[in-house]
PDB file of C-alpha atoms and ligand atoms in Angstrom:
ATOM      1  CA  MET A   1       5.478 -16.765 -13.196  1.00 65.00           C
ATOM      2  CA  THR A   2       3.298 -16.397 -10.124  1.00 79.00           C
ATOM      3  CA  LYS A   3       0.481 -18.567  -8.854  1.00 86.00           C
ATOM      4  CA  PHE A   4      -1.577 -15.484  -8.000  1.00 91.00           C
ATOM      5  CA  LYS A   5      -4.379 -14.362 -10.301  1.00 95.00           C
ATOM      6  CA  THR A   6      -5.750 -11.159  -8.773  1.00 98.00           C
ATOM      7  CA  ALA A   7      -4.436  -8.135  -6.926  1.00 98.00           C
ATOM      8  CA  LEU A   8      -5.960  -4.997  -5.482  1.00 98.00           C
ATOM      9  CA  VAL A   9      -3.868  -1.834  -5.253  1.00 99.00           C
ATOM     10  CA  THR A  10      -5.092   1.287  -3.449  1.00 98.00           C
ATOM     11  CA  GLY A  11      -4.111   4.779  -4.557  1.00 98.00           C
ATOM     12  CA  ALA A  12      -3.490   3.433  -8.054  1.00 98.00           C
ATOM     13  CA  ASN A  13      -4.131   6.475 -10.246  1.00 98.00           C
ATOM     14  CA  ARG A  14      -0.623   7.907  -9.928  1.00 98.00           C
ATOM     15  CA  GLY A  15       2.846   7.603  -8.451  1.00 98.00           C
ATOM     16  CA  ILE A  16       4.064   4.342  -6.944  1.00 98.00           C
ATOM     17  CA  GLY A  17       0.551   2.835  -6.929  1.00 99.00           C
ATOM     18  CA  LEU A  18       0.144   3.265 -10.692  1.00 98.00           C
ATOM     19  CA  GLU A  19       3.568   1.718 -11.312  1.00 98.00           C
ATOM     20  CA  THR A  20       2.760  -1.158  -8.945  1.00 99.00           C
ATOM     21  CA  VAL A  21      -0.354  -1.887 -11.008  1.00 99.00           C
ATOM     22  CA  ARG A  22       1.742  -1.872 -14.194  1.00 98.00           C
ATOM     23  CA  GLN A  23       4.412  -4.202 -12.797  1.00 98.00           C
ATOM     24  CA  LEU A  24       1.856  -6.676 -11.409  1.00 98.00           C
ATOM     25  CA  ALA A  25      -0.209  -6.667 -14.609  1.00 98.00           C
ATOM     26  CA  ILE A  26       2.914  -7.330 -16.693  1.00 98.00           C
ATOM     27  CA  LYS A  27       3.359 -10.483 -14.608  1.00 97.00           C
ATOM     28  CA  GLY A  28      -0.050 -11.671 -15.820  1.00 97.00           C
ATOM     29  CA  ILE A  29      -1.986 -10.752 -12.686  1.00 98.00           C
ATOM     30  CA  HIS A  30      -5.413  -9.146 -13.076  1.00 98.00           C
ATOM     31  CA  VAL A  31      -5.262  -5.938 -11.056  1.00 98.00           C
ATOM     32  CA  PHE A  32      -8.162  -4.100  -9.465  1.00 98.00           C
ATOM     33  CA  ALA A  33      -6.737  -0.599  -9.457  1.00 98.00           C
ATOM     34  CA  THR A  34      -8.570   1.583  -6.971  1.00 98.00           C
ATOM     35  CA  VAL A  35      -8.898   5.315  -7.382  1.00 98.00           C
ATOM     36  CA  ARG A  36     -10.547   7.894  -5.185  1.00 98.00           C
ATOM     37  CA  SER A  37     -12.024   9.632  -8.204  1.00 98.00           C
ATOM     38  CA  LEU A  38     -12.820   7.771 -11.435  1.00 98.00           C
ATOM     39  CA  SER A  39     -12.035  10.951 -13.377  1.00 98.00           C
ATOM     40  CA  SER A  40      -8.378  10.685 -12.278  1.00 98.00           C
ATOM     41  CA  ALA A  41      -7.776   7.308 -13.943  1.00 98.00           C
ATOM     42  CA  GLU A  42      -6.391   8.373 -17.364  1.00 98.00           C
ATOM     43  CA  GLN A  43      -3.009   6.701 -16.801  1.00 98.00           C
ATOM     44  CA  LEU A  44      -4.718   3.460 -15.821  1.00 98.00           C
ATOM     45  CA  HIS A  45      -6.865   3.561 -18.970  1.00 98.00           C
ATOM     46  CA  LYS A  46      -3.628   3.901 -20.969  1.00 98.00           C
ATOM     47  CA  LEU A  47      -2.376   0.660 -19.361  1.00 98.00           C
ATOM     48  CA  ILE A  48      -5.646  -1.038 -20.362  1.00 98.00           C
ATOM     49  CA  GLU A  49      -5.252   0.285 -23.941  1.00 98.00           C
ATOM     50  CA  GLN A  50      -1.785  -1.287 -23.963  1.00 98.00           C
ATOM     51  CA  GLY A  51      -3.438  -4.645 -23.285  1.00 98.00           C
ATOM     52  CA  LEU A  52      -2.776  -5.003 -19.571  1.00 98.00           C
ATOM     53  CA  SER A  53      -5.448  -6.713 -17.498  1.00 98.00           C
ATOM     54  CA  VAL A  54      -6.641  -3.952 -15.181  1.00 98.00           C
ATOM     55  CA  THR A  55     -10.063  -3.022 -13.783  1.00 98.00           C
ATOM     56  CA  VAL A  56     -10.447   0.503 -12.452  1.00 98.00           C
ATOM     57  CA  VAL A  57     -12.662   0.744  -9.378  1.00 98.00           C
ATOM     58  CA  GLN A  58     -13.633   3.620  -7.126  1.00 98.00           C
ATOM     59  CA  LEU A  59     -12.479   3.508  -3.506  1.00 98.00           C
ATOM     60  CA  ASP A  60     -11.923   6.033  -0.769  1.00 98.00           C
ATOM     61  CA  VAL A  61      -9.938   4.210   1.913  1.00 98.00           C
ATOM     62  CA  CYS A  62     -11.247   6.673   4.507  1.00 98.00           C
ATOM     63  CA  SER A  63     -14.821   5.536   3.978  1.00 98.00           C
ATOM     64  CA  GLN A  64     -15.972   2.266   5.506  1.00 98.00           C
ATOM     65  CA  GLU A  65     -19.020   2.397   3.221  1.00 98.00           C
ATOM     66  CA  SER A  66     -16.785   2.681   0.163  1.00 98.00           C
ATOM     67  CA  VAL A  67     -14.669  -0.307   1.306  1.00 98.00           C
ATOM     68  CA  ASP A  68     -17.781  -2.383   2.085  1.00 98.00           C
ATOM     69  CA  THR A  69     -19.337  -1.553  -1.308  1.00 98.00           C
ATOM     70  CA  LEU A  70     -16.224  -2.670  -3.161  1.00 98.00           C
ATOM     71  CA  ALA A  71     -15.864  -5.845  -1.078  1.00 98.00           C
ATOM     72  CA  ALA A  72     -19.542  -6.727  -1.687  1.00 98.00           C
ATOM     73  CA  ARG A  73     -19.175  -6.104  -5.424  1.00 97.00           C
ATOM     74  CA  LEU A  74     -16.132  -8.350  -5.730  1.00 97.00           C
ATOM     75  CA  LEU A  75     -17.801 -11.032  -3.635  1.00 96.00           C
ATOM     76  CA  SER A  76     -20.896 -10.946  -5.874  1.00 96.00           C
ATOM     77  CA  GLU A  77     -18.584 -11.337  -8.895  1.00 97.00           C
ATOM     78  CA  HIS A  78     -16.856 -14.308  -7.173  1.00 96.00           C
ATOM     79  CA  VAL A  79     -13.531 -12.495  -7.185  1.00 97.00           C
ATOM     80  CA  LYS A  80     -11.046 -13.479  -4.497  1.00 97.00           C
ATOM     81  CA  ILE A  81      -8.241 -10.997  -4.044  1.00 98.00           C
ATOM     82  CA  ASP A  82      -4.948 -12.926  -3.806  1.00 98.00           C
ATOM     83  CA  ILE A  83      -2.742  -9.877  -3.294  1.00 98.00           C
ATOM     84  CA  LEU A  84      -3.681  -6.776  -1.317  1.00 98.00           C
ATOM     85  CA  ILE A  85      -1.456  -3.734  -1.601  1.00 98.00           C
ATOM     86  CA  ASN A  86      -2.180  -0.913   0.807  1.00 99.00           C
ATOM     87  CA  ASN A  87      -0.411   1.845  -1.080  1.00 98.00           C
ATOM     88  CA  ALA A  88      -2.707   4.897  -0.681  1.00 98.00           C
ATOM     89  CA  GLY A  89      -0.954   7.441   1.474  1.00 98.00           C
ATOM     90  CA  VAL A  90      -0.733  11.099   2.352  1.00 98.00           C
ATOM     91  CA  ALA A  91       2.017  13.237   3.868  1.00 97.00           C
ATOM     92  CA  LEU A  92       0.217  16.312   5.134  1.00 96.00           C
ATOM     93  CA  ASP A  93       2.646  17.663   7.720  1.00 92.00           C
ATOM     94  CA  GLN A  94       5.925  18.062   5.886  1.00 84.00           C
ATOM     95  CA  TRP A  95       8.195  20.472   7.785  1.00 82.00           C
ATOM     96  CA  VAL A  96       5.691  21.055  10.617  1.00 89.00           C
ATOM     97  CA  PRO A  97       7.479  20.685  13.995  1.00 90.00           C
ATOM     98  CA  ALA A  98       5.756  18.377  16.500  1.00 91.00           C
ATOM     99  CA  LEU A  99       4.915  21.198  18.893  1.00 92.00           C
ATOM    100  CA  GLU A 100       3.083  23.047  16.123  1.00 93.00           C
ATOM    101  CA  LEU A 101       1.296  20.063  14.626  1.00 94.00           C
ATOM    102  CA  ASP A 102      -2.459  20.483  14.178  1.00 95.00           C
ATOM    103  CA  ILE A 103      -3.981  17.367  15.717  1.00 96.00           C
ATOM    104  CA  ASP A 104      -6.679  17.266  13.019  1.00 97.00           C
ATOM    105  CA  LEU A 105      -3.921  16.915  10.431  1.00 97.00           C
ATOM    106  CA  TRP A 106      -2.569  13.978  12.427  1.00 97.00           C
ATOM    107  CA  ARG A 107      -6.053  12.389  12.483  1.00 98.00           C
ATOM    108  CA  GLN A 108      -6.480  12.868   8.709  1.00 98.00           C
ATOM    109  CA  THR A 109      -3.100  11.251   8.136  1.00 98.00           C
ATOM    110  CA  MET A 110      -3.994   8.269  10.322  1.00 98.00           C
ATOM    111  CA  GLU A 111      -7.337   7.930   8.493  1.00 98.00           C
ATOM    112  CA  VAL A 112      -5.606   7.260   5.186  1.00 98.00           C
ATOM    113  CA  ASN A 113      -2.252   5.723   6.106  1.00 98.00           C
ATOM    114  CA  LEU A 114      -3.340   3.515   8.999  1.00 98.00           C
ATOM    115  CA  TYR A 115      -7.111   3.080   9.329  1.00 98.00           C
ATOM    116  CA  GLY A 116      -7.468   2.869   5.552  1.00 98.00           C
ATOM    117  CA  ALA A 117      -5.021  -0.049   5.459  1.00 99.00           C
ATOM    118  CA  LEU A 118      -6.789  -1.766   8.354  1.00 98.00           C
ATOM    119  CA  ARG A 119     -10.197  -1.378   6.646  1.00 98.00           C
ATOM    120  CA  LEU A 120      -8.838  -3.078   3.527  1.00 98.00           C
ATOM    121  CA  CYS A 121      -7.239  -5.873   5.561  1.00 98.00           C
ATOM    122  CA  GLN A 122     -10.501  -6.512   7.382  1.00 98.00           C
ATOM    123  CA  ALA A 123     -12.414  -6.561   4.098  1.00 98.00           C
ATOM    124  CA  PHE A 124     -10.125  -8.809   2.057  1.00 98.00           C
ATOM    125  CA  ILE A 125      -8.069 -11.053   4.371  1.00 98.00           C
ATOM    126  CA  PRO A 126     -11.040 -13.263   5.424  1.00 98.00           C
ATOM    127  CA  ALA A 127     -11.257 -14.662   1.863  1.00 97.00           C
ATOM    128  CA  MET A 128      -7.499 -15.331   1.936  1.00 97.00           C
ATOM    129  CA  ILE A 129      -7.987 -17.209   5.198  1.00 98.00           C
ATOM    130  CA  ALA A 130     -10.813 -19.217   3.619  1.00 97.00           C
ATOM    131  CA  ASP A 131      -8.495 -20.603   0.949  1.00 94.00           C
ATOM    132  CA  GLY A 132      -5.326 -20.397   3.042  1.00 97.00           C
ATOM    133  CA  SER A 133      -3.360 -18.223   0.658  1.00 97.00           C
ATOM    134  CA  GLY A 134      -2.610 -14.555   0.075  1.00 98.00           C
ATOM    135  CA  ARG A 135      -0.084 -11.752   0.146  1.00 98.00           C
ATOM    136  CA  ILE A 136      -0.538  -8.415   1.896  1.00 98.00           C
ATOM    137  CA  VAL A 137       1.937  -5.589   1.399  1.00 98.00           C
ATOM    138  CA  ASN A 138       1.607  -2.395   3.392  1.00 98.00           C
ATOM    139  CA  VAL A 139       3.522   0.401   1.725  1.00 98.00           C
ATOM    140  CA  SER A 140       5.367   2.027   4.587  1.00 98.00           C
ATOM    141  CA  SER A 141       8.434   4.243   4.785  1.00 96.00           C
ATOM    142  CA  GLU A 142      11.899   4.449   6.299  1.00 94.00           C
ATOM    143  CA  LEU A 143      10.438   7.408   8.165  1.00 93.00           C
ATOM    144  CA  GLY A 144       8.252   4.966  10.092  1.00 95.00           C
ATOM    145  CA  SER A 145      11.310   3.152  11.454  1.00 93.00           C
ATOM    146  CA  LEU A 146      12.255   4.002  15.040  1.00 92.00           C
ATOM    147  CA  GLN A 147      15.804   2.743  14.526  1.00 89.00           C
ATOM    148  CA  ASP A 148      17.450   6.030  13.678  1.00 78.00           C
ATOM    149  CA  VAL A 149      15.027   8.903  14.313  1.00 79.00           C
ATOM    150  CA  GLN A 150      16.418  12.147  12.921  1.00 78.00           C
ATOM    151  CA  LEU A 151      15.155  15.689  12.682  1.00 73.00           C
ATOM    152  CA  GLY A 152      12.633  16.205   9.911  1.00 72.00           C
ATOM    153  CA  SER A 153       9.406  17.364  11.489  1.00 75.00           C
ATOM    154  CA  THR A 154       6.896  14.970  10.006  1.00 91.00           C
ATOM    155  CA  LEU A 155       5.390  13.487  13.148  1.00 94.00           C
ATOM    156  CA  ALA A 156       1.953  12.697  11.679  1.00 96.00           C
ATOM    157  CA  TYR A 157       3.377  10.948   8.609  1.00 96.00           C
ATOM    158  CA  ARG A 158       6.117   9.139  10.542  1.00 96.00           C
ATOM    159  CA  SER A 159       3.882   7.906  13.335  1.00 97.00           C
ATOM    160  CA  SER A 160       1.247   6.721  10.842  1.00 98.00           C
ATOM    161  CA  LYS A 161       3.904   4.585   9.169  1.00 98.00           C
ATOM    162  CA  THR A 162       5.268   3.377  12.529  1.00 98.00           C
ATOM    163  CA  ALA A 163       1.728   2.291  13.396  1.00 98.00           C
ATOM    164  CA  LEU A 164       1.346   0.686   9.958  1.00 98.00           C
ATOM    165  CA  ASN A 165       4.532  -1.292  10.695  1.00 98.00           C
ATOM    166  CA  SER A 166       3.019  -2.362  13.976  1.00 98.00           C
ATOM    167  CA  LEU A 167      -0.171  -3.480  12.206  1.00 98.00           C
ATOM    168  CA  THR A 168       1.969  -5.448   9.757  1.00 98.00           C
ATOM    169  CA  ALA A 169       3.919  -7.247  12.472  1.00 98.00           C
ATOM    170  CA  LEU A 170       0.840  -8.073  14.529  1.00 98.00           C
ATOM    171  CA  LEU A 171      -1.239  -9.270  11.578  1.00 98.00           C
ATOM    172  CA  ALA A 172       1.635 -11.499  10.466  1.00 98.00           C
ATOM    173  CA  CYS A 173       1.698 -12.942  13.956  1.00 97.00           C
ATOM    174  CA  GLU A 174      -2.070 -13.540  14.051  1.00 98.00           C
ATOM    175  CA  LEU A 175      -1.967 -15.180  10.615  1.00 98.00           C
ATOM    176  CA  LYS A 176       1.052 -17.415  11.280  1.00 97.00           C
ATOM    177  CA  VAL A 177      -1.240 -20.440  11.388  1.00 97.00           C
ATOM    178  CA  TYR A 178      -1.724 -19.899   7.641  1.00 97.00           C
ATOM    179  CA  PRO A 179       1.806 -20.390   6.283  1.00 97.00           C
ATOM    180  CA  ASP A 180       0.831 -19.286   2.759  1.00 97.00           C
ATOM    181  CA  ILE A 181      -0.557 -15.927   3.894  1.00 98.00           C
ATOM    182  CA  LEU A 182       2.338 -13.481   4.093  1.00 98.00           C
ATOM    183  CA  VAL A 183       2.037  -9.976   5.515  1.00 98.00           C
ATOM    184  CA  ASN A 184       4.937  -7.602   5.001  1.00 98.00           C
ATOM    185  CA  ALA A 185       5.672  -3.894   4.766  1.00 98.00           C
ATOM    186  CA  SER A 186       7.784  -2.214   2.099  1.00 98.00           C
ATOM    187  CA  CYS A 187       9.863   0.953   2.025  1.00 98.00           C
ATOM    188  CA  PRO A 188       9.882   2.417  -1.499  1.00 98.00           C
ATOM    189  CA  GLY A 189      12.865   4.705  -0.787  1.00 97.00           C
ATOM    190  CA  TRP A 190      12.709   8.375  -1.738  1.00 97.00           C
ATOM    191  CA  VAL A 191      10.761   8.361  -4.978  1.00 98.00           C
ATOM    192  CA  LYS A 192       9.968  11.067  -7.529  1.00 98.00           C
ATOM    193  CA  THR A 193       6.170  11.449  -7.148  1.00 98.00           C
ATOM    194  CA  ALA A 194       3.766  14.154  -6.016  1.00 97.00           C
ATOM    195  CA  LEU A 195       4.476  13.018  -2.450  1.00 96.00           C
ATOM    196  CA  GLY A 196       8.220  12.498  -2.828  1.00 96.00           C
ATOM    197  CA  GLY A 197       8.879  15.669  -4.837  1.00 96.00           C
ATOM    198  CA  ASP A 198      11.103  16.406  -7.814  1.00 97.00           C
ATOM    199  CA  ASP A 199      14.412  16.123  -5.924  1.00 96.00           C
ATOM    200  CA  ALA A 200      13.859  12.451  -5.087  1.00 97.00           C
ATOM    201  CA  PRO A 201      16.546  10.223  -6.627  1.00 98.00           C
ATOM    202  CA  LEU A 202      14.442   7.118  -7.352  1.00 98.00           C
ATOM    203  CA  SER A 203      12.062   6.419 -10.221  1.00 98.00           C
ATOM    204  CA  VAL A 204       8.589   4.979  -9.627  1.00 98.00           C
ATOM    205  CA  ALA A 205       9.835   1.704 -11.151  1.00 98.00           C
ATOM    206  CA  GLU A 206      12.527   1.494  -8.461  1.00 98.00           C
ATOM    207  CA  GLY A 207      10.034   2.584  -5.801  1.00 98.00           C
ATOM    208  CA  ALA A 208       7.526  -0.147  -6.668  1.00 98.00           C
ATOM    209  CA  ASP A 209      10.088  -2.940  -6.983  1.00 98.00           C
ATOM    210  CA  THR A 210      10.187  -4.209  -3.374  1.00 98.00           C
ATOM    211  CA  THR A 211       6.398  -4.047  -3.041  1.00 98.00           C
ATOM    212  CA  VAL A 212       5.894  -6.140  -6.183  1.00 98.00           C
ATOM    213  CA  TRP A 213       8.607  -8.567  -5.095  1.00 98.00           C
ATOM    214  CA  LEU A 214       6.909  -9.083  -1.713  1.00 98.00           C
ATOM    215  CA  ALA A 215       3.490  -9.346  -3.372  1.00 98.00           C
ATOM    216  CA  THR A 216       4.602 -12.155  -5.647  1.00 97.00           C
ATOM    217  CA  LEU A 217       6.856 -14.177  -3.296  1.00 96.00           C
ATOM    218  CA  ALA A 218       6.257 -17.861  -3.952  1.00 93.00           C
ATOM    219  CA  SER A 219       6.772 -18.558  -0.267  1.00 91.00           C
ATOM    220  CA  GLY A 220       8.831 -17.226   2.562  1.00 87.00           C
ATOM    221  CA  GLN A 221       8.969 -14.542   5.120  1.00 91.00           C
ATOM    222  CA  SER A 222       6.092 -12.805   6.869  1.00 97.00           C
ATOM    223  CA  GLY A 223       6.083  -9.948   9.364  1.00 97.00           C
ATOM    224  CA  GLY A 224       9.024  -7.930   8.073  1.00 98.00           C
ATOM    225  CA  LEU A 225       9.809  -4.452   6.778  1.00 98.00           C
ATOM    226  CA  TYR A 226      11.807  -4.497   3.525  1.00 98.00           C
ATOM    227  CA  ARG A 227      13.732  -1.987   1.508  1.00 97.00           C
ATOM    228  CA  GLU A 228      15.487  -2.862  -1.758  1.00 98.00           C
ATOM    229  CA  ARG A 229      14.336  -6.467  -1.158  1.00 98.00           C
ATOM    230  CA  LYS A 230      16.300  -6.610   2.109  1.00 97.00           C
ATOM    231  CA  ILE A 231      15.065  -6.573   5.683  1.00 97.00           C
ATOM    232  CA  TRP A 232      14.991  -3.091   7.221  1.00 96.00           C
ATOM    233  CA  PRO A 233      14.918  -2.399  10.980  1.00 94.00           C
ATOM    234  CA  TRP A 234      11.538  -1.458  12.515  1.00 95.00           C
TER     235      TRP A 234
HETATM  236  N1  NAP B 301       7.337   8.995  -2.789  1.00 69.05           N
HETATM  237  C1  NAP B 301       8.145   8.668  -1.790  1.00 69.05           C
HETATM  238  O1  NAP B 301       9.293   9.131  -1.692  1.00 69.05           O
HETATM  239  C2  NAP B 301       7.673   7.695  -0.742  1.00 69.05           C
HETATM  240  C3  NAP B 301       8.593   7.294   0.240  1.00 69.05           C
HETATM  241  C4  NAP B 301       8.198   6.387   1.206  1.00 69.05           C
HETATM  242  C5  NAP B 301       6.910   5.896   1.193  1.00 69.05           C
HETATM  243  N2  NAP B 301       6.018   6.311   0.235  1.00 69.05           N
HETATM  244  C6  NAP B 301       4.657   5.760   0.295  1.00 69.05           C
HETATM  245  O2  NAP B 301       4.281   5.254  -0.966  1.00 69.05           O
HETATM  246  C7  NAP B 301       2.857   5.331  -1.121  1.00 69.05           C
HETATM  247  C8  NAP B 301       2.531   5.981  -2.458  1.00 69.05           C
HETATM  248  O3  NAP B 301       3.076   7.295  -2.421  1.00 69.05           O
HETATM  249  P1  NAP B 301       3.389   8.146  -3.739  1.00 69.05           P
HETATM  250  O4  NAP B 301       4.729   8.707  -3.548  1.00 69.05           O
HETATM  251  O5  NAP B 301       3.068   7.378  -4.958  1.00 69.05           O
HETATM  252  O6  NAP B 301       2.341   9.340  -3.514  1.00 69.05           O
HETATM  253  P2  NAP B 301       1.323  10.109  -4.477  1.00 69.05           P
HETATM  254  O7  NAP B 301       1.833  10.199  -5.850  1.00 69.05           O
HETATM  255  O8  NAP B 301       0.989  11.348  -3.736  1.00 69.05           O
HETATM  256  O9  NAP B 301       0.050   9.127  -4.497  1.00 69.05           O
HETATM  257  C9  NAP B 301      -0.721   8.923  -3.349  1.00 69.05           C
HETATM  258  C10 NAP B 301      -1.908   8.081  -3.737  1.00 69.05           C
HETATM  259  O10 NAP B 301      -2.725   7.874  -2.573  1.00 69.05           O
HETATM  260  C11 NAP B 301      -4.070   8.167  -2.939  1.00 69.05           C
HETATM  261  N3  NAP B 301      -4.923   8.542  -1.810  1.00 69.05           N
HETATM  262  C12 NAP B 301      -4.767   9.551  -0.941  1.00 69.05           C
HETATM  263  N4  NAP B 301      -5.807   9.589  -0.089  1.00 69.05           N
HETATM  264  C13 NAP B 301      -6.625   8.564  -0.425  1.00 69.05           C
HETATM  265  C14 NAP B 301      -7.865   8.080   0.059  1.00 69.05           C
HETATM  266  N5  NAP B 301      -8.489   8.649   1.093  1.00 69.05           N
HETATM  267  N6  NAP B 301      -8.430   6.994  -0.543  1.00 69.05           N
HETATM  268  C15 NAP B 301      -7.826   6.408  -1.585  1.00 69.05           C
HETATM  269  N7  NAP B 301      -6.664   6.831  -2.120  1.00 69.05           N
HETATM  270  C16 NAP B 301      -6.073   7.904  -1.534  1.00 69.05           C
HETATM  271  C17 NAP B 301      -3.939   9.304  -3.947  1.00 69.05           C
HETATM  272  O11 NAP B 301      -5.173   9.452  -4.656  1.00 69.05           O
HETATM  273  P3  NAP B 301      -5.633  10.922  -5.220  1.00 69.05           P
HETATM  274  O12 NAP B 301      -4.909  11.105  -6.515  1.00 69.05           O
HETATM  275  O13 NAP B 301      -7.109  10.783  -5.367  1.00 69.05           O
HETATM  276  O14 NAP B 301      -5.230  11.929  -4.192  1.00 69.05           O
HETATM  277  C18 NAP B 301      -2.808   8.770  -4.785  1.00 69.05           C
HETATM  278  O15 NAP B 301      -3.260   7.801  -5.693  1.00 69.05           O
HETATM  279  C19 NAP B 301       2.347   6.111   0.089  1.00 69.05           C
HETATM  280  O16 NAP B 301       1.840   5.221   1.060  1.00 69.05           O
HETATM  281  C20 NAP B 301       3.596   6.794   0.610  1.00 69.05           C
HETATM  282  O17 NAP B 301       3.534   7.078   1.986  1.00 69.05           O
HETATM  283  C21 NAP B 301       6.365   7.196  -0.730  1.00 69.05           C
END
C-alpha cells in the first residue's frame, strides 16, 4: 500500500514508460499517462480495459506550451500530482563517435532527456511543495555515470543523462527542507525496448522495477542514483 494517489509518467505509450504505468496502477495509484501522440496509446487503452485507473493525456516534453497546457488542465481539475516520473527519452546518436557528432542531434537529445525533465519538474513540483509531499524519479542510465566511462560513442545520450543526474542531485539538495519530497534517479539496466534493442537481457518489468520502487518509497533517501534498488555511483 502507498499513501500516494496520483502519478504522471512521461513517454508512457510504450517500453519502460508503459510498464511503469502498469506497475503503478496495479498499486492502486491513478496514473496520468502522457503520450506525444494520442493515436499511439493503444497499449494504454488495453490497461484501462483491464480495469486499471489510467488517464491518457497528450504531452510533448519538448514543448513548453504543451507542458503548461497539461499543468493548467490538471490544476483546473484540482489534481495534485504526487509522483512525477520523467521517463521520456531518446537515444539519437548510437555509435556516432564524439568527433563526428552533429551538434543539432546533441541539442535534440538534450531537449527531450534534460530540458523536458526540467520543464515537468518546474510545472509539477510547486504543488508538491505546497503540501510538503511528493516523489520525483528521473529515469537515467548507467551511461550517464562518470564512474567508469568506456568506449561506446554515445556522447549526446550519455551527457544528457549525466546532466539529468546533476539536475536530480541539485533538486534534491534544494528541496531538502521538505523531508517528504524525494528526488532520485533510476537506471533501468539494459532493457528490451525500441531504444534498448532486441539483444537487451532485461524485460520491461525488470526495467521499471527500480523506478516504481523509488516512486512509492514511504520515506527515505533523496538525491541518489539507483540501479536494482541499490545506490549506483554518479
Ligand atoms: N531501454 C534501455 O535499455 C534503457 C537503458 C537505460 C535507460 N533507459 C531510459 O529509459 C527511458 C525509457 O526508454 P525505453 O527504453 O522505454 O525507450 P522507448 O521504448 O524508445 O520509449 C521512449 C519513450 O519516450 C517518448 N518520447 C520521446 N520523445 C518525446 C517527447 N518529445 N515528448 C514526449 N515523449 C517523448 C516516446 O514517445 P513516442 O512513442 O511518441 O516516440 C516513448 O514513449 C528513457 O529515458 C531511456 O533513456 C532505457
